[in-house]
PDB file of C-alpha atoms in Angstrom:
ATOM      1  CA  UNK A1028     -83.936  84.362  74.520  1.00  0.00           C
ATOM      2  CA  UNK A1029     -82.284  86.216  71.458  1.00  0.00           C
ATOM      3  CA  UNK A1030     -80.844  89.089  73.453  1.00  0.00           C
ATOM      4  CA  UNK A1031     -79.165  86.171  76.122  1.00  0.00           C
ATOM      5  CA  UNK A1032     -77.565  84.540  72.670  1.00  0.00           C
ATOM      6  CA  UNK A1033     -76.067  88.390  71.953  1.00  0.00           C
ATOM      7  CA  UNK A1034     -74.836  89.002  75.986  1.00  0.00           C
ATOM      8  CA  UNK A1035     -73.820  85.435  75.711  1.00  0.00           C
ATOM      9  CA  UNK A1036     -71.223  85.600  72.287  1.00  0.00           C
ATOM     10  CA  UNK A1037     -70.279  88.876  73.743  1.00  0.00           C
ATOM     11  CA  UNK A1038     -68.940  87.886  76.874  1.00  0.00           C
ATOM     12  CA  UNK A1039     -67.443  84.982  75.201  1.00  0.00           C
ATOM     13  CA  UNK A1040     -65.232  86.795  73.108  1.00  0.00           C
ATOM     14  CA  UNK A1041     -64.368  89.549  75.654  1.00  0.00           C
ATOM     15  CA  UNK A1042     -63.364  86.218  77.791  1.00  0.00           C
ATOM     16  CA  UNK A1043     -60.694  84.941  74.492  1.00  0.00           C
ATOM     17  CA  UNK A1044     -59.837  88.813  74.493  1.00  0.00           C
ATOM     18  CA  UNK A1045     -58.498  88.169  77.519  1.00  0.00           C
ATOM     19  CA  UNK A1046     -56.920  85.241  77.195  1.00  0.00           C
ATOM     20  CA  UNK A1047     -54.676  86.289  74.386  1.00  0.00           C
ATOM     21  CA  UNK A1048     -53.600  89.269  76.240  1.00  0.00           C
ATOM     22  CA  UNK A1049     -52.688  87.414  79.218  1.00  0.00           C
ATOM     23  CA  UNK A1050     -51.041  84.511  76.876  1.00  0.00           C
ATOM     24  CA  UNK A1051     -49.075  85.964  74.482  1.00  0.00           C
ATOM     25  CA  UNK A1052     -46.033  83.194  74.929  1.00  0.00           C
ATOM     26  CA  UNK A1053     -48.466  80.806  74.214  1.00  0.00           C
ATOM     27  CA  UNK A1054     -48.065  78.906  70.723  1.00  0.00           C
ATOM     28  CA  UNK A1055     -51.136  77.614  70.540  1.00  0.00           C
ATOM     29  CA  UNK A1056     -53.878  78.997  68.417  1.00  0.00           C
ATOM     30  CA  UNK A1057     -56.756  81.399  69.858  1.00  0.00           C
ATOM     31  CA  UNK A1058     -59.201  78.524  68.568  1.00  0.00           C
ATOM     32  CA  UNK A1059     -57.029  75.809  70.044  1.00  0.00           C
ATOM     33  CA  UNK A1060     -58.363  72.939  72.270  1.00  0.00           C
ATOM     34  CA  UNK A1061     -56.113  74.005  74.738  1.00  0.00           C
ATOM     35  CA  UNK A1062     -57.606  77.055  75.226  1.00  0.00           C
ATOM     36  CA  UNK A1063     -60.135  76.335  76.775  1.00  0.00           C
ATOM     37  CA  UNK A1064     -59.270  72.248  77.709  1.00  0.00           C
ATOM     38  CA  UNK A1065     -60.150  73.171  81.604  1.00  0.00           C
ATOM     39  CA  UNK A1066     -63.828  73.684  82.611  1.00  0.00           C
ATOM     40  CA  UNK A1067     -63.356  78.009  83.999  1.00  0.00           C
ATOM     41  CA  UNK A1068     -63.195  78.216  80.026  1.00  0.00           C
ATOM     42  CA  UNK A1069     -66.679  77.085  79.149  1.00  0.00           C
ATOM     43  CA  UNK A1070     -68.854  79.284  77.440  1.00  0.00           C
ATOM     44  CA  UNK A1071     -72.955  79.688  78.120  1.00  0.00           C
ATOM     45  CA  UNK A1072     -74.975  79.106  74.543  1.00  0.00           C
ATOM     46  CA  UNK A1073     -78.860  79.331  75.260  1.00  0.00           C
ATOM     47  CA  UNK A1074     -81.006  76.985  72.935  1.00  0.00           C
ATOM     48  CA  UNK A1075     -84.289  78.357  71.720  1.00  0.00           C
ATOM     49  CA  UNK A1076     -87.456  78.279  73.224  1.00  0.00           C
ATOM     50  CA  UNK A1077     -88.267  74.111  73.378  1.00  0.00           C
ATOM     51  CA  UNK A1078     -91.719  72.835  71.206  1.00  0.00           C
ATOM     52  CA  UNK A1079     -91.472  70.179  73.426  1.00  0.00           C
ATOM     53  CA  UNK A1080     -90.118  69.324  76.777  1.00  0.00           C
ATOM     54  CA  UNK A1081     -89.216  66.723  77.813  1.00  0.00           C
ATOM     55  CA  UNK A1082     -92.301  63.337  77.556  1.00  0.00           C
ATOM     56  CA  UNK A1083     -95.520  62.885  80.436  1.00  0.00           C
ATOM     57  CA  UNK A1084     -93.722  60.808  83.321  1.00  0.00           C
ATOM     58  CA  UNK A1085     -91.301  60.718  85.779  1.00  0.00           C
ATOM     59  CA  UNK A1086     -87.717  61.385  84.935  1.00  0.00           C
ATOM     60  CA  UNK A1087     -84.435  60.050  86.674  1.00  0.00           C
ATOM     61  CA  UNK A1088     -82.840  61.831  89.183  1.00  0.00           C
ATOM     62  CA  UNK A1089     -80.076  62.718  87.331  1.00  0.00           C
ATOM     63  CA  UNK A1090     -82.004  63.963  84.272  1.00  0.00           C
ATOM     64  CA  UNK A1091     -84.829  65.764  86.347  1.00  0.00           C
ATOM     65  CA  UNK A1092     -80.911  67.248  88.113  1.00  0.00           C
ATOM     66  CA  UNK A1093     -80.675  68.845  84.755  1.00  0.00           C
ATOM     67  CA  UNK A1094     -84.287  69.948  84.349  1.00  0.00           C
ATOM     68  CA  UNK A1095     -84.297  71.390  87.912  1.00  0.00           C
ATOM     69  CA  UNK A1096     -80.780  73.841  87.236  1.00  0.00           C
ATOM     70  CA  UNK A1097     -81.759  75.135  83.874  1.00  0.00           C
ATOM     71  CA  UNK A1098     -78.692  73.690  81.448  1.00  0.00           C
ATOM     72  CA  UNK A1099     -77.282  71.331  80.443  1.00  0.00           C
ATOM     73  CA  UNK A1100     -74.007  71.368  80.619  1.00  0.00           C
ATOM     74  CA  UNK A1101     -72.111  69.671  77.618  1.00  0.00           C
ATOM     75  CA  UNK A1102     -67.844  68.707  76.639  1.00  0.00           C
ATOM     76  CA  UNK A1103     -67.539  69.616  73.175  1.00  0.00           C
ATOM     77  CA  UNK A1104     -64.630  70.466  70.166  1.00  0.00           C
ATOM     78  CA  UNK A1105     -63.574  74.108  69.554  1.00  0.00           C
ATOM     79  CA  UNK A1106     -61.570  73.297  66.865  1.00  0.00           C
ATOM     80  CA  UNK A1107     -63.237  70.993  64.467  1.00  0.00           C
ATOM     81  CA  UNK A1108     -65.057  72.536  61.683  1.00  0.00           C
ATOM     82  CA  UNK A1109     -68.184  70.453  61.189  1.00  0.00           C
ATOM     83  CA  UNK A1110     -68.719  69.357  64.072  1.00  0.00           C
ATOM     84  CA  UNK A1111     -67.438  71.836  66.562  1.00  0.00           C
ATOM     85  CA  UNK A1112     -66.147  74.899  66.140  1.00  0.00           C
ATOM     86  CA  UNK A1113     -65.802  78.213  67.979  1.00  0.00           C
ATOM     87  CA  UNK A1114     -65.573  81.587  66.235  1.00  0.00           C
ATOM     88  CA  UNK A1115     -62.840  83.647  68.292  1.00  0.00           C
ATOM     89  CA  UNK A1116     -64.951  86.915  67.376  1.00  0.00           C
ATOM     90  CA  UNK A1117     -67.985  86.181  67.986  1.00  0.00           C
ATOM     91  CA  UNK A1118     -68.047  82.718  70.598  1.00  0.00           C
ATOM     92  CA  UNK A1119     -70.417  81.213  68.498  1.00  0.00           C
ATOM     93  CA  UNK A1120     -70.244  77.291  68.237  1.00  0.00           C
ATOM     94  CA  UNK A1121     -71.469  75.753  65.275  1.00  0.00           C
ATOM     95  CA  UNK A1122     -70.650  72.317  64.110  1.00  0.00           C
ATOM     96  CA  UNK A1123     -73.058  69.368  63.896  1.00  0.00           C
ATOM     97  CA  UNK A1124     -72.149  68.365  67.665  1.00  0.00           C
ATOM     98  CA  UNK A1125     -73.040  71.943  68.368  1.00  0.00           C
ATOM     99  CA  UNK A1126     -76.632  70.822  67.030  1.00  0.00           C
ATOM    100  CA  UNK A1127     -76.959  68.160  69.087  1.00  0.00           C
ATOM    101  CA  UNK A1128     -76.129  69.315  71.697  1.00  0.00           C
ATOM    102  CA  UNK A1129     -78.598  72.619  71.250  1.00  0.00           C
ATOM    103  CA  UNK A1130     -81.311  69.289  70.076  1.00  0.00           C
ATOM    104  CA  UNK A1131     -81.227  67.423  73.256  1.00  0.00           C
ATOM    105  CA  UNK A1132     -80.544  69.862  75.447  1.00  0.00           C
ATOM    106  CA  UNK A1133     -84.440  71.695  73.586  1.00  0.00           C
ATOM    107  CA  UNK A1134     -86.117  68.721  74.083  1.00  0.00           C
ATOM    108  CA  UNK A1135     -85.544  68.750  78.180  1.00  0.00           C
ATOM    109  CA  UNK A1136     -86.851  72.774  78.033  1.00  0.00           C
ATOM    110  CA  UNK A1137     -83.331  74.001  79.139  1.00  0.00           C
ATOM    111  CA  UNK A1138     -80.392  75.552  77.499  1.00  0.00           C
ATOM    112  CA  UNK A1139     -77.090  74.187  77.103  1.00  0.00           C
ATOM    113  CA  UNK A1140     -73.598  75.167  78.119  1.00  0.00           C
ATOM    114  CA  UNK A1141     -70.749  74.669  76.003  1.00  0.00           C
ATOM    115  CA  UNK A1142     -67.292  73.519  77.436  1.00  0.00           C
ATOM    116  CA  UNK A1143     -64.064  73.223  74.973  1.00  0.00           C
ATOM    117  CA  UNK A1144     -62.900  69.846  75.745  1.00  0.00           C
ATOM    118  CA  UNK A1145     -59.609  67.849  74.182  1.00  0.00           C
ATOM    119  CA  UNK A1146     -59.301  64.444  73.367  1.00  0.00           C
ATOM    120  CA  UNK A1147     -57.348  63.968  77.115  1.00  0.00           C
ATOM    121  CA  UNK A1148     -59.602  66.081  78.941  1.00  0.00           C
ATOM    122  CA  UNK A1149     -63.167  64.787  78.123  1.00  0.00           C
ATOM    123  CA  UNK A1150     -63.809  62.621  80.157  1.00  0.00           C
ATOM    124  CA  UNK A1151     -61.622  64.096  83.686  1.00  0.00           C
ATOM    125  CA  UNK A1152     -64.618  66.592  82.756  1.00  0.00           C
ATOM    126  CA  UNK A1153     -66.828  63.783  82.537  1.00  0.00           C
ATOM    127  CA  UNK A1154     -66.353  62.385  85.973  1.00  0.00           C
ATOM    128  CA  UNK A1155     -65.747  65.091  87.677  1.00  0.00           C
ATOM    129  CA  UNK A1156     -69.388  65.978  86.974  1.00  0.00           C
ATOM    130  CA  UNK A1157     -68.084  68.995  85.333  1.00  0.00           C
ATOM    131  CA  UNK A1158     -70.208  68.908  82.117  1.00  0.00           C
ATOM    132  CA  UNK A1159     -73.120  66.507  82.050  1.00  0.00           C
ATOM    133  CA  UNK A1160     -72.073  64.983  78.705  1.00  0.00           C
ATOM    134  CA  UNK A1161     -69.818  64.667  75.653  1.00  0.00           C
ATOM    135  CA  UNK A1162     -70.657  65.814  71.918  1.00  0.00           C
ATOM    136  CA  UNK A1163     -66.528  65.930  70.933  1.00  0.00           C
ATOM    137  CA  UNK A1164     -65.352  63.179  67.983  1.00  0.00           C
ATOM    138  CA  UNK A1165     -65.426  60.984  70.263  1.00  0.00           C
ATOM    139  CA  UNK A1166     -65.047  57.197  69.229  1.00  0.00           C
ATOM    140  CA  UNK A1167     -66.639  54.720  70.882  1.00  0.00           C
ATOM    141  CA  UNK A1168     -63.840  51.220  71.533  1.00  0.00           C
ATOM    142  CA  UNK A1169     -65.333  48.155  73.809  1.00  0.00           C
ATOM    143  CA  UNK A1170     -62.099  49.405  76.315  1.00  0.00           C
ATOM    144  CA  UNK A1171     -63.733  52.839  76.576  1.00  0.00           C
ATOM    145  CA  UNK A1172     -67.434  51.369  76.432  1.00  0.00           C
ATOM    146  CA  UNK A1173     -65.962  49.342  80.056  1.00  0.00           C
ATOM    147  CA  UNK A1174     -66.048  53.637  81.769  1.00  0.00           C
ATOM    148  CA  UNK A1175     -68.655  55.235  80.379  1.00  0.00           C
ATOM    149  CA  UNK A1176     -71.858  55.058  78.079  1.00  0.00           C
ATOM    150  CA  UNK A1177     -72.661  55.620  74.776  1.00  0.00           C
ATOM    151  CA  UNK A1178     -75.337  56.134  72.360  1.00  0.00           C
ATOM    152  CA  UNK A1179     -76.062  55.063  69.464  1.00  0.00           C
ATOM    153  CA  UNK A1180     -73.533  56.426  66.426  1.00  0.00           C
ATOM    154  CA  UNK A1181     -74.499  59.100  65.138  1.00  0.00           C
ATOM    155  CA  UNK A1182     -71.434  59.454  62.955  1.00  0.00           C
ATOM    156  CA  UNK A1183     -69.065  57.217  61.026  1.00  0.00           C
ATOM    157  CA  UNK A1184     -65.026  58.290  60.046  1.00  0.00           C
ATOM    158  CA  UNK A1185     -61.780  56.542  59.041  1.00  0.00           C
ATOM    159  CA  UNK A1186     -58.579  57.367  60.362  1.00  0.00           C
ATOM    160  CA  UNK A1187     -55.689  58.782  57.494  1.00  0.00           C
ATOM    161  CA  UNK A1188     -52.531  61.027  57.444  1.00  0.00           C
ATOM    162  CA  UNK A1189     -52.362  64.342  56.709  1.00  0.00           C
ATOM    163  CA  UNK A1190     -48.198  64.946  55.109  1.00  0.00           C
ATOM    164  CA  UNK A1191     -46.931  67.526  53.965  1.00  0.00           C
ATOM    165  CA  UNK A1192     -46.163  67.622  50.043  1.00  0.00           C
ATOM    166  CA  UNK A1193     -42.562  68.051  50.325  1.00  0.00           C
ATOM    167  CA  UNK A1194     -42.224  64.663  52.256  1.00  0.00           C
ATOM    168  CA  UNK A1195     -43.135  62.532  49.891  1.00  0.00           C
ATOM    169  CA  UNK A1196     -44.573  60.413  51.863  1.00  0.00           C
ATOM    170  CA  UNK A1197     -47.634  59.092  50.022  1.00  0.00           C
ATOM    171  CA  UNK A1198     -48.374  55.647  51.997  1.00  0.00           C
ATOM    172  CA  UNK A1199     -48.645  53.545  54.652  1.00  0.00           C
ATOM    173  CA  UNK A1200     -45.623  51.921  53.373  1.00  0.00           C
ATOM    174  CA  UNK A1201     -43.293  55.183  54.009  1.00  0.00           C
ATOM    175  CA  UNK A1202     -44.228  55.554  57.368  1.00  0.00           C
ATOM    176  CA  UNK A1203     -41.713  52.877  57.759  1.00  0.00           C
ATOM    177  CA  UNK A1204     -39.153  54.747  60.489  1.00  0.00           C
ATOM    178  CA  UNK A1205     -41.441  57.936  60.465  1.00  0.00           C
ATOM    179  CA  UNK A1206     -42.734  60.077  63.742  1.00  0.00           C
ATOM    180  CA  UNK A1207     -46.374  60.536  63.941  1.00  0.00           C
ATOM    181  CA  UNK A1208     -47.703  63.293  65.760  1.00  0.00           C
ATOM    182  CA  UNK A1209     -51.519  62.188  67.351  1.00  0.00           C
ATOM    183  CA  UNK A1210     -53.413  63.823  70.169  1.00  0.00           C
ATOM    184  CA  UNK A1211     -53.270  62.540  73.378  1.00  0.00           C
ATOM    185  CA  UNK A1212     -55.776  60.379  74.760  1.00  0.00           C
ATOM    186  CA  UNK A1213     -57.116  59.672  71.150  1.00  0.00           C
ATOM    187  CA  UNK A1214     -56.844  56.380  69.819  1.00  0.00           C
ATOM    188  CA  UNK A1215     -55.333  57.249  66.092  1.00  0.00           C
ATOM    189  CA  UNK A1216     -51.456  56.026  66.781  1.00  0.00           C
ATOM    190  CA  UNK A1217     -53.440  52.381  67.695  1.00  0.00           C
ATOM    191  CA  UNK A1218     -54.898  52.149  64.458  1.00  0.00           C
ATOM    192  CA  UNK A1219     -52.195  53.488  62.543  1.00  0.00           C
ATOM    193  CA  UNK A1220     -49.956  50.648  64.240  1.00  0.00           C
ATOM    194  CA  UNK A1221     -52.574  48.084  63.592  1.00  0.00           C
ATOM    195  CA  UNK A1222     -52.914  49.458  59.708  1.00  0.00           C
ATOM    196  CA  UNK A1223     -49.676  49.009  59.475  1.00  0.00           C
ATOM    197  CA  UNK A1224     -49.548  45.592  61.081  1.00  0.00           C
ATOM    198  CA  UNK A1225     -52.213  44.055  58.655  1.00  0.00           C
ATOM    199  CA  UNK A1226     -50.391  45.599  55.714  1.00  0.00           C
ATOM    200  CA  UNK A1227     -47.541  43.733  56.484  1.00  0.00           C
ATOM    201  CA  UNK A1228     -45.494  46.905  56.900  1.00  0.00           C
ATOM    202  CA  UNK A1229     -44.136  46.198  60.358  1.00  0.00           C
ATOM    203  CA  UNK A1230     -43.872  43.225  63.130  1.00  0.00           C
ATOM    204  CA  UNK A1231     -46.588  42.722  65.089  1.00  0.00           C
ATOM    205  CA  UNK A1232     -45.549  39.926  67.630  1.00  0.00           C
ATOM    206  CA  UNK A1233     -45.689  43.302  70.461  1.00  0.00           C
ATOM    207  CA  UNK A1234     -48.830  44.866  69.413  1.00  0.00           C
ATOM    208  CA  UNK A1235     -51.246  44.643  72.486  1.00  0.00           C
ATOM    209  CA  UNK A1236     -54.273  46.020  71.585  1.00  0.00           C
ATOM    210  CA  UNK A1237     -55.330  46.418  75.265  1.00  0.00           C
ATOM    211  CA  UNK A1238     -51.414  47.230  76.683  1.00  0.00           C
ATOM    212  CA  UNK A1239     -50.765  49.990  73.608  1.00  0.00           C
ATOM    213  CA  UNK A1240     -49.056  52.645  74.698  1.00  0.00           C
ATOM    214  CA  UNK A1241     -48.066  55.808  72.519  1.00  0.00           C
ATOM    215  CA  UNK A1242     -44.825  56.533  74.089  1.00  0.00           C
ATOM    216  CA  UNK A1243     -44.006  52.943  74.375  1.00  0.00           C
ATOM    217  CA  UNK A1244     -44.149  52.081  70.498  1.00  0.00           C
ATOM    218  CA  UNK A1245     -40.834  52.557  68.262  1.00  0.00           C
ATOM    219  CA  UNK A1246     -41.608  49.087  66.256  1.00  0.00           C
ATOM    220  CA  UNK A1247     -41.077  50.876  62.372  1.00  0.00           C
ATOM    221  CA  UNK A1248     -43.044  53.711  63.560  1.00  0.00           C
ATOM    222  CA  UNK A1249     -42.555  56.140  66.322  1.00  0.00           C
ATOM    223  CA  UNK A1250     -45.450  59.155  68.097  1.00  0.00           C
ATOM    224  CA  UNK A1251     -45.253  62.079  69.420  1.00  0.00           C
ATOM    225  CA  UNK A1252     -47.968  63.040  71.329  1.00  0.00           C
ATOM    226  CA  UNK A1253     -49.552  66.319  71.837  1.00  0.00           C
ATOM    227  CA  UNK A1254     -52.652  68.272  73.778  1.00  0.00           C
ATOM    228  CA  UNK A1255     -54.200  68.992  70.667  1.00  0.00           C
ATOM    229  CA  UNK A1256     -54.530  69.465  67.391  1.00  0.00           C
ATOM    230  CA  UNK A1257     -53.446  73.258  66.275  1.00  0.00           C
ATOM    231  CA  UNK A1258     -49.986  72.139  68.204  1.00  0.00           C
ATOM    232  CA  UNK A1259     -49.306  68.700  65.915  1.00  0.00           C
ATOM    233  CA  UNK A1260     -50.117  70.479  62.771  1.00  0.00           C
ATOM    234  CA  UNK A1261     -47.182  73.690  63.900  1.00  0.00           C
ATOM    235  CA  UNK A1262     -44.727  70.215  64.055  1.00  0.00           C
ATOM    236  CA  UNK A1263     -45.586  68.711  61.269  1.00  0.00           C
ATOM    237  CA  UNK A1264     -44.670  72.199  59.617  1.00  0.00           C
ATOM    238  CA  UNK A1265     -41.136  72.516  62.090  1.00  0.00           C
ATOM    239  CA  UNK A1266     -40.271  69.610  60.985  1.00  0.00           C
ATOM    240  CA  UNK A1267     -40.134  67.508  64.507  1.00  0.00           C
ATOM    241  CA  UNK A1268     -42.887  65.148  63.134  1.00  0.00           C
ATOM    242  CA  UNK A1269     -43.268  63.508  59.601  1.00  0.00           C
ATOM    243  CA  UNK A1270     -46.552  63.154  60.142  1.00  0.00           C
ATOM    244  CA  UNK A1271     -50.515  63.921  61.969  1.00  0.00           C
ATOM    245  CA  UNK A1272     -52.504  61.196  62.241  1.00  0.00           C
ATOM    246  CA  UNK A1273     -56.058  61.753  63.496  1.00  0.00           C
ATOM    247  CA  UNK A1274     -59.982  60.944  61.709  1.00  0.00           C
ATOM    248  CA  UNK A1275     -60.181  62.566  58.545  1.00  0.00           C
ATOM    249  CA  UNK A1276     -62.966  64.448  59.075  1.00  0.00           C
ATOM    250  CA  UNK A1277     -60.428  66.829  62.103  1.00  0.00           C
ATOM    251  CA  UNK A1278     -57.762  66.972  59.670  1.00  0.00           C
ATOM    252  CA  UNK A1279     -59.771  68.478  57.138  1.00  0.00           C
ATOM    253  CA  UNK A1280     -58.993  71.667  58.874  1.00  0.00           C
ATOM    254  CA  UNK A1281     -55.682  71.545  58.021  1.00  0.00           C
ATOM    255  CA  UNK A1282     -55.043  70.270  54.813  1.00  0.00           C
ATOM    256  CA  UNK A1283     -53.983  73.548  53.516  1.00  0.00           C
ATOM    257  CA  UNK A1284     -52.308  74.052  50.586  1.00  0.00           C
ATOM    258  CA  UNK A1285     -48.775  71.723  50.307  1.00  0.00           C
ATOM    259  CA  UNK A1286     -50.063  69.078  52.469  1.00  0.00           C
ATOM    260  CA  UNK A1287     -51.795  66.191  50.854  1.00  0.00           C
ATOM    261  CA  UNK A1288     -53.969  62.945  52.522  1.00  0.00           C
ATOM    262  CA  UNK A1289     -51.993  59.264  52.466  1.00  0.00           C
ATOM    263  CA  UNK A1290     -53.865  56.939  50.168  1.00  0.00           C
ATOM    264  CA  UNK A1291     -55.197  54.580  52.829  1.00  0.00           C
ATOM    265  CA  UNK A1292     -58.199  55.424  55.157  1.00  0.00           C
ATOM    266  CA  UNK A1293     -58.686  52.838  57.834  1.00  0.00           C
ATOM    267  CA  UNK A1294     -59.915  52.092  61.183  1.00  0.00           C
ATOM    268  CA  UNK A1295     -63.532  53.595  60.596  1.00  0.00           C
ATOM    269  CA  UNK A1296     -64.673  55.957  63.883  1.00  0.00           C
ATOM    270  CA  UNK A1297     -68.576  55.701  64.697  1.00  0.00           C
ATOM    271  CA  UNK A1298     -69.232  58.655  67.338  1.00  0.00           C
ATOM    272  CA  UNK A1299     -71.288  58.509  70.301  1.00  0.00           C
ATOM    273  CA  UNK A1300     -72.452  60.886  72.622  1.00  0.00           C
ATOM    274  CA  UNK A1301     -70.661  59.826  76.054  1.00  0.00           C
ATOM    275  CA  UNK A1302     -72.038  60.231  79.145  1.00  0.00           C
ATOM    276  CA  UNK A1303     -71.961  58.670  83.009  1.00  0.00           C
ATOM    277  CA  UNK A1304     -72.227  54.675  83.127  1.00  0.00           C
ATOM    278  CA  UNK A1305     -75.402  53.917  84.366  1.00  0.00           C
ATOM    279  CA  UNK A1306     -76.685  56.941  84.376  1.00  0.00           C
ATOM    280  CA  UNK A1307     -80.281  57.946  83.299  1.00  0.00           C
ATOM    281  CA  UNK A1308     -79.249  60.572  80.398  1.00  0.00           C
ATOM    282  CA  UNK A1309     -77.371  58.008  79.248  1.00  0.00           C
ATOM    283  CA  UNK A1310     -80.891  56.240  77.732  1.00  0.00           C
ATOM    284  CA  UNK A1311     -82.669  59.548  77.399  1.00  0.00           C
ATOM    285  CA  UNK A1312     -80.235  60.664  75.458  1.00  0.00           C
ATOM    286  CA  UNK A1313     -79.520  57.877  72.985  1.00  0.00           C
ATOM    287  CA  UNK A1314     -83.108  57.272  72.719  1.00  0.00           C
ATOM    288  CA  UNK A1315     -83.396  61.065  71.026  1.00  0.00           C
ATOM    289  CA  UNK A1316     -79.991  59.897  68.652  1.00  0.00           C
ATOM    290  CA  UNK A1317     -82.291  56.550  67.470  1.00  0.00           C
ATOM    291  CA  UNK A1318     -85.722  59.089  66.970  1.00  0.00           C
ATOM    292  CA  UNK A1319     -82.733  61.459  65.018  1.00  0.00           C
ATOM    293  CA  UNK A1320     -81.412  59.178  62.968  1.00  0.00           C
ATOM    294  CA  UNK A1321     -84.756  57.138  62.306  1.00  0.00           C
ATOM    295  CA  UNK A1322     -86.278  60.683  60.634  1.00  0.00           C
ATOM    296  CA  UNK A1323     -83.729  61.863  58.672  1.00  0.00           C
ATOM    297  CA  UNK A1324     -82.848  64.913  61.106  1.00  0.00           C
ATOM    298  CA  UNK A1325     -79.074  63.933  61.977  1.00  0.00           C
ATOM    299  CA  UNK A1326     -78.752  63.429  57.391  1.00  0.00           C
ATOM    300  CA  UNK A1327     -80.006  66.711  57.339  1.00  0.00           C
ATOM    301  CA  UNK A1328     -76.894  68.300  59.985  1.00  0.00           C
ATOM    302  CA  UNK A1329     -74.576  65.943  58.347  1.00  0.00           C
ATOM    303  CA  UNK A1330     -75.438  67.725  54.715  1.00  0.00           C
ATOM    304  CA  UNK A1331     -76.707  70.974  56.264  1.00  0.00           C
ATOM    305  CA  UNK A1332     -72.377  70.756  57.877  1.00  0.00           C
ATOM    306  CA  UNK A1333     -70.600  69.265  54.727  1.00  0.00           C
ATOM    307  CA  UNK A1334     -69.708  66.550  56.438  1.00  0.00           C
ATOM    308  CA  UNK A1335     -71.222  64.195  53.458  1.00  0.00           C
TER     309      UNK A1335
END
């Protein structure tokens, strides 16, 4: 199995090199999410042999299918340090969500295959059956629960805003009439507008959380949507947007010299494992997550990945 890890990492590195050689016109960073936002960019990683396999008894059909296949296919982030990050040289993944995916696969006695996803592609790949579950800083919302199942939350974060120091922006109030960069398919824009309305900074008469569309919102603040986080960071540097809004844990990698968070943080974001609605895997994964929360395993992984 150790040799399989080595060959897998080598294959991933070679594939990434090929991508860079054939895509020189792209402005995306090598480790950006968009570099692997489709299913054909998946990287297989073998877990260590499971010390314990699935409990005795009949498994749900979809879970048994994974066991028979021998591989759990997981959608993860590849550019979010601490959660899901892929080394551009070795192809190896690391982070809290990577460790949780490996542990789920280990409990099934199978290998794990990672596919890098973005906020815009993760549900498409789940719905199409290209992946079995998503561990990709995926915020649980009532709206999303209508379409997918979510496990008990394994991490809670907050939304905030990153700006260039030279902009002079330090608070929500300073964002009035500014353009903010957000990721397509994320809930960040809605969270920001709601926070500004609650703070009395903008008129909320036209705000409807159920129908909110960042592309159409122009009251007090406007938004530019991008396919991945590196693209937003580049846009911020270039002055195309005045601020970068997303979960603070995601922003951390982009908080370089000359940039700061605004003083405000808002909208708690609970991350859960997303699975196909009504699937047997949903119940299986949730039982594991609850167990690891109870026995301190997840707390240890949070500390190990510097997410305290």
